[in-house]
mmCIF file of C-alpha atoms in Angstrom:
data_model
loop_
_atom_site.group_PDB
_atom_site.id
_atom_site.type_symbol
_atom_site.label_atom_id
_atom_site.label_comp_id
_atom_site.label_asym_id
_atom_site.label_seq_id
_atom_site.Cartn_x
_atom_site.Cartn_y
_atom_site.Cartn_z
ATOM 1 C CA UNK A 1 -23.191 -22.327 16.353
ATOM 2 C CA UNK A 2 -24.006 -20.422 19.532
ATOM 3 C CA UNK A 3 -25.115 -16.790 19.581
ATOM 4 C CA UNK A 4 -21.725 -15.739 20.987
ATOM 5 C CA UNK A 5 -19.874 -17.648 18.254
ATOM 6 C CA UNK A 6 -21.971 -15.964 15.566
ATOM 7 C CA UNK A 7 -21.277 -12.607 17.186
ATOM 8 C CA UNK A 8 -17.512 -13.223 17.209
ATOM 9 C CA UNK A 9 -17.618 -14.430 13.589
ATOM 10 C CA UNK A 10 -19.409 -11.202 12.634
ATOM 11 C CA UNK A 11 -16.776 -9.137 14.472
ATOM 12 C CA UNK A 12 -13.952 -10.941 12.645
ATOM 13 C CA UNK A 13 -15.733 -10.366 9.347
ATOM 14 C CA UNK A 14 -16.107 -6.649 10.003
ATOM 15 C CA UNK A 15 -12.550 -6.229 11.269
ATOM 16 C CA UNK A 16 -11.198 -8.113 8.249
ATOM 17 C CA UNK A 17 -13.190 -5.901 5.882
ATOM 18 C CA UNK A 18 -11.741 -2.848 7.664
ATOM 19 C CA UNK A 19 -8.191 -4.206 7.348
ATOM 20 C CA UNK A 20 -8.610 -4.838 3.625
ATOM 21 C CA UNK A 21 -10.071 -1.380 3.036
ATOM 22 C CA UNK A 22 -7.273 0.256 5.000
ATOM 23 C CA UNK A 23 -4.582 -1.698 3.166
ATOM 24 C CA UNK A 24 -5.834 -0.637 -0.262
ATOM 25 C CA UNK A 25 -7.280 2.755 0.714
ATOM 26 C CA UNK A 26 -4.870 4.811 -1.413
ATOM 27 C CA UNK A 27 -4.369 2.262 -4.173
ATOM 28 C CA UNK A 28 -6.097 2.589 -7.528
ATOM 29 C CA UNK A 29 -5.605 -1.093 -8.305
ATOM 30 C CA UNK A 30 -6.690 -2.300 -4.850
ATOM 31 C CA UNK A 31 -6.661 -6.055 -4.400
ATOM 32 C CA UNK A 32 -5.227 -6.440 -7.901
ATOM 33 C CA UNK A 33 -1.852 -5.833 -6.258
ATOM 34 C CA UNK A 34 -2.263 -9.158 -4.450
ATOM 35 C CA UNK A 35 -2.248 -10.710 -7.921
ATOM 36 C CA UNK A 36 0.379 -8.488 -9.553
ATOM 37 C CA UNK A 37 2.892 -8.596 -6.706
ATOM 38 C CA UNK A 38 3.707 -12.325 -6.918
ATOM 39 C CA UNK A 39 3.686 -12.216 -10.713
ATOM 40 C CA UNK A 40 6.140 -9.301 -10.876
ATOM 41 C CA UNK A 41 8.362 -10.913 -8.279
ATOM 42 C CA UNK A 42 8.249 -14.201 -10.204
ATOM 43 C CA UNK A 43 9.185 -12.451 -13.437
ATOM 44 C CA UNK A 44 12.227 -10.734 -11.913
ATOM 45 C CA UNK A 45 13.517 -13.799 -10.069
ATOM 46 C CA UNK A 46 12.906 -16.014 -13.089
ATOM 47 C CA UNK A 47 15.055 -13.770 -15.265
ATOM 48 C CA UNK A 48 17.841 -13.944 -12.708
ATOM 49 C CA UNK A 49 17.774 -17.595 -11.672
ATOM 50 C CA UNK A 50 16.119 -19.542 -14.495
ATOM 51 C CA UNK A 51 19.396 -19.952 -16.372
ATOM 52 C CA UNK A 52 21.260 -20.833 -13.196
ATOM 53 C CA UNK A 53 18.884 -23.628 -12.162
ATOM 54 C CA UNK A 54 17.439 -24.702 -15.522
ATOM 55 C CA UNK A 55 19.152 -28.107 -15.383
ATOM 56 C CA UNK A 56 17.985 -28.951 -11.870
ATOM 57 C CA UNK A 57 14.535 -27.304 -11.766
ATOM 58 C CA UNK A 58 11.891 -27.728 -14.428
ATOM 59 C CA UNK A 59 9.287 -24.943 -14.648
ATOM 60 C CA UNK A 60 11.357 -22.690 -12.405
ATOM 61 C CA UNK A 61 8.797 -19.822 -12.321
ATOM 62 C CA UNK A 62 6.184 -22.184 -10.831
ATOM 63 C CA UNK A 63 8.800 -23.631 -8.482
ATOM 64 C CA UNK A 64 9.601 -20.153 -7.204
ATOM 65 C CA UNK A 65 6.001 -18.928 -7.098
ATOM 66 C CA UNK A 66 4.886 -21.977 -5.078
ATOM 67 C CA UNK A 67 7.322 -21.049 -2.337
ATOM 68 C CA UNK A 68 6.935 -17.298 -2.564
ATOM 69 C CA UNK A 69 3.155 -17.308 -2.097
ATOM 70 C CA UNK A 70 3.355 -19.325 1.123
ATOM 71 C CA UNK A 71 6.253 -17.226 2.396
ATOM 72 C CA UNK A 72 4.413 -14.000 1.609
ATOM 73 C CA UNK A 73 1.299 -15.227 3.416
ATOM 74 C CA UNK A 74 3.323 -16.151 6.511
ATOM 75 C CA UNK A 75 5.287 -12.904 6.698
ATOM 76 C CA UNK A 76 2.197 -10.809 5.950
ATOM 77 C CA UNK A 77 0.196 -12.526 8.695
ATOM 78 C CA UNK A 78 2.820 -12.435 11.429
ATOM 79 C CA UNK A 79 4.153 -8.940 10.722
ATOM 80 C CA UNK A 80 0.671 -7.414 10.675
ATOM 81 C CA UNK A 81 -0.485 -9.323 13.761
ATOM 82 C CA UNK A 82 2.519 -8.195 15.782
ATOM 83 C CA UNK A 83 1.213 -4.639 16.221
ATOM 84 C CA UNK A 84 -2.511 -5.382 16.235
ATOM 85 C CA UNK A 85 -3.037 -4.860 19.978
ATOM 86 C CA UNK A 86 -1.298 -1.484 19.929
ATOM 87 C CA UNK A 87 -3.101 -0.495 16.721
ATOM 88 C CA UNK A 88 -6.496 -1.343 18.241
ATOM 89 C CA UNK A 89 -5.841 0.040 21.714
ATOM 90 C CA UNK A 90 -8.982 2.204 21.676
ATOM 91 C CA UNK A 91 -11.257 -0.695 20.766
ATOM 92 C CA UNK A 92 -9.640 -2.937 23.347
ATOM 93 C CA UNK A 93 -10.301 -0.434 26.105
ATOM 94 C CA UNK A 94 -13.834 0.535 25.028
ATOM 95 C CA UNK A 95 -15.330 -2.723 23.774
ATOM 96 C CA UNK A 96 -15.219 -6.036 25.587
ATOM 97 C CA UNK A 97 -14.093 -8.217 22.715
ATOM 98 C CA UNK A 98 -11.651 -11.052 23.337
ATOM 99 C CA UNK A 99 -8.164 -9.850 22.426
ATOM 100 C CA UNK A 100 -7.640 -13.017 20.428
ATOM 101 C CA UNK A 101 -10.034 -11.726 17.768
ATOM 102 C CA UNK A 102 -7.674 -8.922 16.770
ATOM 103 C CA UNK A 103 -4.765 -11.303 16.231
ATOM 104 C CA UNK A 104 -6.985 -13.774 14.400
ATOM 105 C CA UNK A 105 -8.286 -11.004 12.141
ATOM 106 C CA UNK A 106 -4.809 -9.999 10.952
ATOM 107 C CA UNK A 107 -3.891 -13.608 10.181
ATOM 108 C CA UNK A 108 -7.235 -14.211 8.485
ATOM 109 C CA UNK A 109 -6.723 -11.094 6.349
ATOM 110 C CA UNK A 110 -3.402 -12.513 5.144
ATOM 111 C CA UNK A 111 -5.228 -15.742 4.272
ATOM 112 C CA UNK A 112 -7.736 -13.750 2.201
ATOM 113 C CA UNK A 113 -4.870 -12.028 0.376
ATOM 114 C CA UNK A 114 -3.345 -15.438 -0.289
ATOM 115 C CA UNK A 115 -6.620 -16.433 -1.905
ATOM 116 C CA UNK A 116 -6.322 -13.499 -4.314
ATOM 117 C CA UNK A 117 -2.725 -14.445 -5.092
ATOM 118 C CA UNK A 118 -3.748 -18.044 -5.785
ATOM 119 C CA UNK A 119 -5.892 -16.707 -8.620
ATOM 120 C CA UNK A 120 -2.705 -15.519 -10.320
ATOM 121 C CA UNK A 121 -1.076 -18.820 -9.421
ATOM 122 C CA UNK A 122 -3.827 -20.716 -11.214
ATOM 123 C CA UNK A 123 -3.331 -18.610 -14.333
ATOM 124 C CA UNK A 124 0.409 -19.322 -14.295
ATOM 125 C CA UNK A 125 -0.220 -23.060 -13.958
ATOM 126 C CA UNK A 126 -2.305 -22.847 -17.127
ATOM 127 C CA UNK A 127 0.349 -20.765 -18.925
ATOM 128 C CA UNK A 128 3.058 -23.311 -18.112
ATOM 129 C CA UNK A 129 0.684 -26.188 -18.916
ATOM 130 C CA UNK A 130 0.894 -27.763 -15.466
ATOM 131 C CA UNK A 131 -1.756 -30.462 -15.474
ATOM 132 C CA UNK A 132 -4.117 -30.991 -12.564
ATOM 133 C CA UNK A 133 -3.103 -33.806 -10.255
ATOM 134 C CA UNK A 134 -4.855 -35.648 -7.437
ATOM 135 C CA UNK A 135 -2.052 -34.652 -5.088
ATOM 136 C CA UNK A 136 -3.155 -31.015 -5.457
ATOM 137 C CA UNK A 137 -6.031 -31.855 -3.120
ATOM 138 C CA UNK A 138 -3.391 -31.597 -0.380
ATOM 139 C CA UNK A 139 -2.958 -27.871 -1.010
ATOM 140 C CA UNK A 140 -5.824 -26.815 1.335
ATOM 141 C CA UNK A 141 -4.319 -29.047 4.035
ATOM 142 C CA UNK A 142 -0.902 -27.434 3.577
ATOM 143 C CA UNK A 143 -2.405 -23.944 3.667
ATOM 144 C CA UNK A 144 -4.428 -24.883 6.753
ATOM 145 C CA UNK A 145 -1.252 -26.033 8.521
ATOM 146 C CA UNK A 146 0.499 -22.828 7.489
ATOM 147 C CA UNK A 147 -2.435 -20.800 8.841
ATOM 148 C CA UNK A 148 -2.247 -22.482 12.265
ATOM 149 C CA UNK A 149 1.537 -22.132 12.383
ATOM 150 C CA UNK A 150 1.283 -18.437 11.456
ATOM 151 C CA UNK A 151 -1.404 -17.917 14.088
ATOM 152 C CA UNK A 152 0.817 -19.384 16.797
ATOM 153 C CA UNK A 153 3.754 -17.176 15.812
ATOM 154 C CA UNK A 154 1.380 -14.190 15.602
ATOM 155 C CA UNK A 155 0.181 -14.733 19.195
ATOM 156 C CA UNK A 156 3.789 -14.836 20.419
ATOM 157 C CA UNK A 157 4.779 -11.704 18.504
ATOM 158 C CA UNK A 158 1.671 -9.750 19.532
ATOM 159 C CA UNK A 159 2.420 -10.551 23.161
ATOM 160 C CA UNK A 160 6.101 -9.680 22.898
ATOM 161 C CA UNK A 161 5.467 -6.382 21.084
ATOM 162 C CA UNK A 162 3.396 -5.011 23.964
ATOM 163 C CA UNK A 163 6.347 -5.354 26.337
ATOM 164 C CA UNK A 164 9.274 -4.982 23.944
ATOM 165 C CA UNK A 165 8.652 -2.714 20.958
ATOM 166 C CA UNK A 166 12.084 -3.432 19.454
ATOM 167 C CA UNK A 167 10.880 -6.946 18.636
ATOM 168 C CA UNK A 168 9.539 -5.427 15.415
ATOM 169 C CA UNK A 169 13.044 -4.578 14.199
ATOM 170 C CA UNK A 170 14.518 -7.812 15.501
ATOM 171 C CA UNK A 171 11.850 -9.835 13.710
ATOM 172 C CA UNK A 172 12.670 -8.206 10.367
ATOM 173 C CA UNK A 173 16.239 -9.496 10.750
ATOM 174 C CA UNK A 174 14.967 -12.947 11.717
ATOM 175 C CA UNK A 175 12.702 -12.990 8.656
ATOM 176 C CA UNK A 176 15.629 -12.255 6.359
ATOM 177 C CA UNK A 177 17.584 -15.193 7.759
ATOM 178 C CA UNK A 178 14.457 -17.366 7.759
ATOM 179 C CA UNK A 179 13.778 -16.586 4.107
ATOM 180 C CA UNK A 180 17.215 -17.789 3.000
ATOM 181 C CA UNK A 181 16.723 -20.925 5.082
ATOM 182 C CA UNK A 182 13.406 -21.698 3.367
ATOM 183 C CA UNK A 183 14.844 -22.480 -0.096
ATOM 184 C CA UNK A 184 12.339 -20.251 -1.849
ATOM 185 C CA UNK A 185 14.410 -19.566 -4.961
ATOM 186 C CA UNK A 186 17.060 -22.300 -4.948
ATOM 187 C CA UNK A 187 17.037 -26.137 -4.762
ATOM 188 C CA UNK A 188 18.019 -27.498 -1.374
ATOM 189 C CA UNK A 189 19.407 -30.599 -3.127
ATOM 190 C CA UNK A 190 22.485 -28.578 -4.101
ATOM 191 C CA UNK A 191 23.390 -28.091 -0.447
ATOM 192 C CA UNK A 192 25.012 -30.503 1.976
ATOM 193 C CA UNK A 193 26.049 -30.675 5.593
ATOM 194 C CA UNK A 194 24.429 -28.998 8.617
ATOM 195 C CA UNK A 195 22.792 -26.181 6.623
ATOM 196 C CA UNK A 196 20.807 -28.697 4.563
ATOM 197 C CA UNK A 197 19.640 -30.429 7.749
ATOM 198 C CA UNK A 198 18.530 -27.083 9.175
ATOM 199 C CA UNK A 199 16.581 -26.204 6.026
ATOM 200 C CA UNK A 200 14.911 -29.610 5.734
ATOM 201 C CA UNK A 201 13.616 -29.288 9.317
ATOM 202 C CA UNK A 202 12.485 -25.699 8.843
ATOM 203 C CA UNK A 203 8.669 -25.789 9.132
ATOM 204 C CA UNK A 204 8.172 -23.234 6.360
ATOM 205 C CA UNK A 205 10.363 -25.234 4.005
ATOM 206 C CA UNK A 206 8.321 -28.340 4.791
ATOM 207 C CA UNK A 207 5.110 -26.529 3.772
ATOM 208 C CA UNK A 208 6.766 -25.100 0.659
ATOM 209 C CA UNK A 209 8.219 -28.462 -0.320
ATOM 210 C CA UNK A 210 4.818 -30.092 0.101
ATOM 211 C CA UNK A 211 3.221 -27.475 -2.138
ATOM 212 C CA UNK A 212 5.845 -27.909 -4.862
ATOM 213 C CA UNK A 213 5.692 -31.689 -4.745
ATOM 214 C CA UNK A 214 1.923 -31.706 -5.148
ATOM 215 C CA UNK A 215 1.826 -29.157 -7.981
ATOM 216 C CA UNK A 216 4.929 -30.001 -10.016
ATOM 217 C CA UNK A 217 5.349 -33.719 -9.417
ATOM 218 C CA UNK A 218 1.933 -34.939 -8.300
ATOM 219 C CA UNK A 219 3.477 -36.393 -5.146
ATOM 220 C CA UNK A 220 1.843 -36.534 -1.749
ATOM 221 C CA UNK A 221 3.935 -35.545 1.291
ATOM 222 C CA UNK A 222 5.986 -38.310 2.798
ATOM 223 C CA UNK A 223 4.509 -39.607 6.095
ATOM 224 C CA UNK A 224 7.376 -37.999 8.007
ATOM 225 C CA UNK A 225 6.856 -34.638 6.303
ATOM 226 C CA UNK A 226 3.107 -34.777 6.887
ATOM 227 C CA UNK A 227 3.671 -35.561 10.557
ATOM 228 C CA UNK A 228 6.031 -32.589 10.847
ATOM 229 C CA UNK A 229 3.498 -30.306 9.153
ATOM 230 C CA UNK A 230 0.820 -31.254 11.641
ATOM 231 C CA UNK A 231 3.095 -31.183 14.685
ATOM 232 C CA UNK A 232 4.582 -27.786 13.821
ATOM 233 C CA UNK A 233 1.185 -26.218 13.108
ATOM 234 C CA UNK A 234 -0.642 -27.607 16.132
ATOM 235 C CA UNK A 235 2.348 -27.248 18.462
ATOM 236 C CA UNK A 236 3.060 -23.630 17.504
ATOM 237 C CA UNK A 237 -0.608 -22.648 17.605
ATOM 238 C CA UNK A 238 -1.084 -24.185 21.050
ATOM 239 C CA UNK A 239 2.140 -22.680 22.402
ATOM 240 C CA UNK A 240 1.391 -19.203 21.072
ATOM 241 C CA UNK A 241 -2.192 -19.203 22.299
ATOM 242 C CA UNK A 242 -1.183 -20.454 25.760
ATOM 243 C CA UNK A 243 1.420 -17.708 26.162
ATOM 244 C CA UNK A 244 -1.074 -15.113 24.922
ATOM 245 C CA UNK A 245 -3.837 -16.186 27.331
ATOM 246 C CA UNK A 246 -1.527 -16.275 30.324
ATOM 247 C CA UNK A 247 -0.269 -12.777 29.506
ATOM 248 C CA UNK A 248 -3.733 -11.278 28.949
ATOM 249 C CA UNK A 249 -3.990 -9.384 32.231
ATOM 250 C CA UNK A 250 -0.437 -8.022 31.962
ATOM 251 C CA UNK A 251 -1.153 -6.953 28.380
ATOM 252 C CA UNK A 252 -4.211 -4.957 29.440
ATOM 253 C CA UNK A 253 -2.211 -3.308 32.219
ATOM 254 C CA UNK A 254 0.589 -2.376 29.845
ATOM 255 C CA UNK A 255 -1.702 -1.071 27.095
#
């Protein structure tokens, strides 16, 4: 690792620590909320939907939690990264750090929070007596693909927000629609027609489905699903980063 790479890694580490401290600054429980939040959400949704889907979904709380954790990581990363350039305007103007570091920090912070949430996830797997399976070794690969996909979307949103502040409100609407098209709390097998095709080609659903298959059924992703995971993550990351780099000078002028 070069001196510059070590320097950038140190900057990301410090910025991430600052983001975590700021997020939990007025919270008595601090990072414990990253554990409690998915558990409370799981409890509420399980009470509502467990009876509805009990015949088609075994271990519904784990089914839901597997999707919710990935969805929460994605939305947390992209929503926070959207405003990072505006939030760090002073640092951008005073210190000559690559702008990419600020976007990467917000996404990396969401990944750290996901790590805390996975602690709760592990406890729930034990509670529901979900046995360890070899297919679970795919989980880091799935999370890695999700990280790259989130990073690409984050670059696009961070760029757009500088020029069009209303993108923040528009994105919240998009996220609502996206959530319902990700089959987080219902089985996609009960759907048919064009909507099922849309959901099955939704990149977030592909990551969620891969997570559930590995944990609940011990199944590795189908070759087609694995190819889509990789293509979506690499394609989105490359597209987002390319747009961000080409807009760098205009971003600095606008800020």
